[in-house]
């Protein structure tokens, strides 16, 4: 048992802090700090700054730009990034399809896609969920049928986040309808400029356009774009979702949000003991969560996730939501001015204008990445043996 | 940053688990042990002394073993797992901790030597009727006449106050502040009774009772009391952690074995999800307890009392939340059986409730933390 970071990890943390606070453009970091939506170019700029320094995809294999870091160093990298308001590398690229191609892809696929994926020269979208396949992902119906060497894809994907910017989409498709549902799924990489592919926006309750439907109407996909084994898509999906879960406890950014609102609404907090108690309780829960994250990274040996990682997703998203709720409450009546973003005549502060859309938007956090009910299922079955 | 135990610590845990398991893993034996005064098993207390547990926190020069907070925490977790009724926390950690922190070299050797050897039970007489948790004394006052000191007033409840051979007593000093005194147990007027978890407490009255100043006579030691209270809170949190782990394990076993409507209870997702939430509470508690225990260790070498007190409050708040949640749900998911005195779980919940209120409950600590919430930007556990 040792509280302090080792000398090496301390130096590592200082390096990360120095990099993130000096080498990523200030405008991008300010945008994150303000809570405003980033443009596609801002996201590219930030990821390319990281990639140029070899810091965009540290968890990839070393030959494709990864770093041979410890789990703790990865944790520190992630926390310092959030602490400095640096947007994380696009998850679809860095956390999802990159590791999948590196693990399951052919040499040709690796050489073709990985460098562009790391540098965000290709913007990936995720084609998993369908209108009738959410938590029950294996029930997906979007089909791919052989035509010579190619595949012909028909069907619909939904909740495709930032699909309006997507260049390529990694897609789970049904390649065998006659077997157990998990055994008939494959993964295809599909160029989003293909004929017959259409992206349709979905308006969300926060007023924004974050997610989309993606429609496939006889879309022709070359056979070389199959990832891994034919009908081996479920194994890939589990691999990908396992990686996703580790990254979905945004302790650092939630801490930043709480610290920011303490600064912005200081007078209100100081004047109201009930609000102070709410802040103190959240801070303590976040501390317990952060310590749990540290316990998990310290004990995730041999790539096997610590059983408590489901706790991180479950509690992490609950706290993330609770902080957005507090921020909205502290915005007071000013929270109504969500439509005044960028309106120079509005006398309300940016954080107040963003508070309600953020609160509404973050309701998604307990739904995505394996809904929190799925996490409870994992805990009760896998950990408690129920 | 390392949350793992070394081989020696693992061995200590195994040894303690063996000792307390033999005594109390059959819950009926624990019931018997608390049935009659003094509310614990004197022979078991001796065995704990022989294993070196009673002297674990104290310096070798004082007759102890000189182990650190991580080791004490391990002992408390194992005691909590079987809710061993021996007064380890209140006698060794709390009262002994005060003697260790404040006593003269001579007092430490005499009092802690006897405590470590199992020859003497200590109690800290501190709480006073009508007052809430505090590091100071008001109702019991100290009077000085030359080198002689006497105490007057009432302390209640005093954990194991009727059994204690030596009382460590806090008292308001004539010149202001709070001092500590040693009083022979038999010199005070004591009325003992059972607490709701089977352990014992007492009303202890002083009426011009002769007392020996602990450490330098007349010195205000409020800060030392606050520090030892913080350490004791962290160890109580360790003990509660062991008890919570017991509750969750008992609950999951019960859900798997108990049948209703012709099927085991774990057929019902509504119940399994509640158990999953108990697991979340338990893991959050373990993380913060491990951390606070390491802060105690670091504060010991650096003398950073403020960090220690803050960490103890934070651990106490989380453990209060977690232990209530886990305790209440453990009873609910068991159903009526957990309401009975003969079944373990309800008693473990009673003990968790005692621990929660020993040195400030969640609301008490939250109130302290809330008062200081704008004094920092955020909490960085890595420092």
XYZ file of C-alpha atoms in Angstrom, chain A residues 1-6 10 13 17 72 76 83 255-256 259 262 266 269-270 273 276-277 279-281 283-285 287-292 294-295 298-299 306-308 311 314-315 373 376-377 379-380 383-386, chain B residues 1-5 9 70 248 252 255-256 266 269 272-273 275-277 279-280 283-284 286-288 290-291 293-295 297-298 302 313-315 317-318 321 366 369-371 373-374 376-383:
106
model
C 0.000 0.000 0.000
C 1.558 3.240 -1.154
C -0.242 6.544 -1.581
C 2.273 8.516 -3.574
C 3.039 8.202 -7.236
C 6.463 6.792 -7.984
C 5.239 11.831 -11.113
C 2.343 13.336 -15.017
C 0.415 18.308 -17.910
C -1.646 3.791 -14.429
C -2.775 9.705 -15.874
C -7.952 18.373 -16.641
C -14.336 16.994 -11.665
C -13.533 19.888 -13.976
C -14.668 22.863 -10.081
C -17.858 26.316 -7.954
C -19.318 31.010 -5.910
C -22.796 28.359 -3.160
C -21.314 30.338 -0.288
C -25.697 25.730 3.098
C -22.766 23.624 -0.236
C -23.792 20.242 1.137
C -21.423 20.183 -3.741
C -19.506 18.540 -0.886
C -21.410 15.284 -1.280
C -17.034 15.959 -4.461
C -16.805 13.083 -2.044
C -18.547 10.660 -4.352
C -13.250 11.137 -4.916
C -14.466 7.623 -4.120
C -15.018 7.006 -7.823
C -11.588 8.322 -8.804
C -9.967 6.111 -6.183
C -11.940 3.170 -7.525
C -7.095 4.000 -9.622
C -7.687 0.660 -7.890
C -3.607 -0.800 -10.675
C -5.122 -4.275 -10.730
C -10.968 -5.565 -13.031
C -14.463 -6.665 -12.003
C -15.098 -3.227 -10.574
C -18.886 0.223 -11.225
C -22.467 2.940 -13.646
C -21.391 5.375 -10.957
C -29.115 -1.647 -16.393
C -26.148 -4.005 -13.141
C -26.756 -7.213 -15.028
C -22.334 -6.991 -11.791
C -25.056 -9.280 -10.508
C -19.298 -10.562 -10.087
C -21.952 -11.658 -7.591
C -22.824 -14.911 -9.353
C -26.561 -14.224 -9.184
C 0.308 4.556 -5.989
C -0.302 0.973 -4.970
C -3.445 -0.563 -3.493
C -2.037 -4.027 -2.918
C -0.927 -5.673 0.312
C 0.258 -8.067 5.452
C -2.381 -0.550 7.132
C -23.230 -8.475 0.777
C -26.001 -13.000 -2.442
C -30.664 -14.904 -2.954
C -29.196 -18.036 -4.534
C -32.103 -14.739 -7.854
C -34.055 -9.241 -11.607
C -30.412 -8.911 -8.319
C -30.204 -5.266 -9.360
C -27.630 -6.496 -4.895
C -25.619 -4.964 -7.764
C -26.154 -1.509 -6.270
C -21.765 -3.963 -4.665
C -21.269 -0.456 -6.058
C -16.514 -0.856 -3.833
C -16.741 2.916 -3.363
C -13.367 0.114 -0.041
C -11.595 2.572 -2.349
C -11.932 5.491 0.027
C -7.901 2.085 1.510
C -6.975 5.623 0.536
C -5.663 4.375 5.606
C -2.723 5.316 3.397
C -3.241 8.988 4.263
C 0.263 6.330 7.221
C 1.625 9.274 5.295
C 4.861 13.869 7.624
C -14.088 12.833 7.328
C -14.274 11.841 3.685
C -13.963 8.140 4.424
C -19.024 10.160 4.954
C -18.765 7.540 2.211
C -23.679 6.262 3.093
C -20.895 16.330 5.448
C -16.966 19.271 4.574
C -19.711 21.549 3.243
C -18.437 24.418 5.365
C -16.241 23.410 0.137
C -15.328 26.713 -1.478
C -10.437 24.403 -2.698
C -10.894 23.988 -6.447
C -11.104 20.198 -6.362
C -9.866 17.117 -4.519
C -6.712 15.469 -5.850
C -6.101 12.144 -4.143
C -2.639 11.877 -5.710
C -1.570 15.135 -4.084
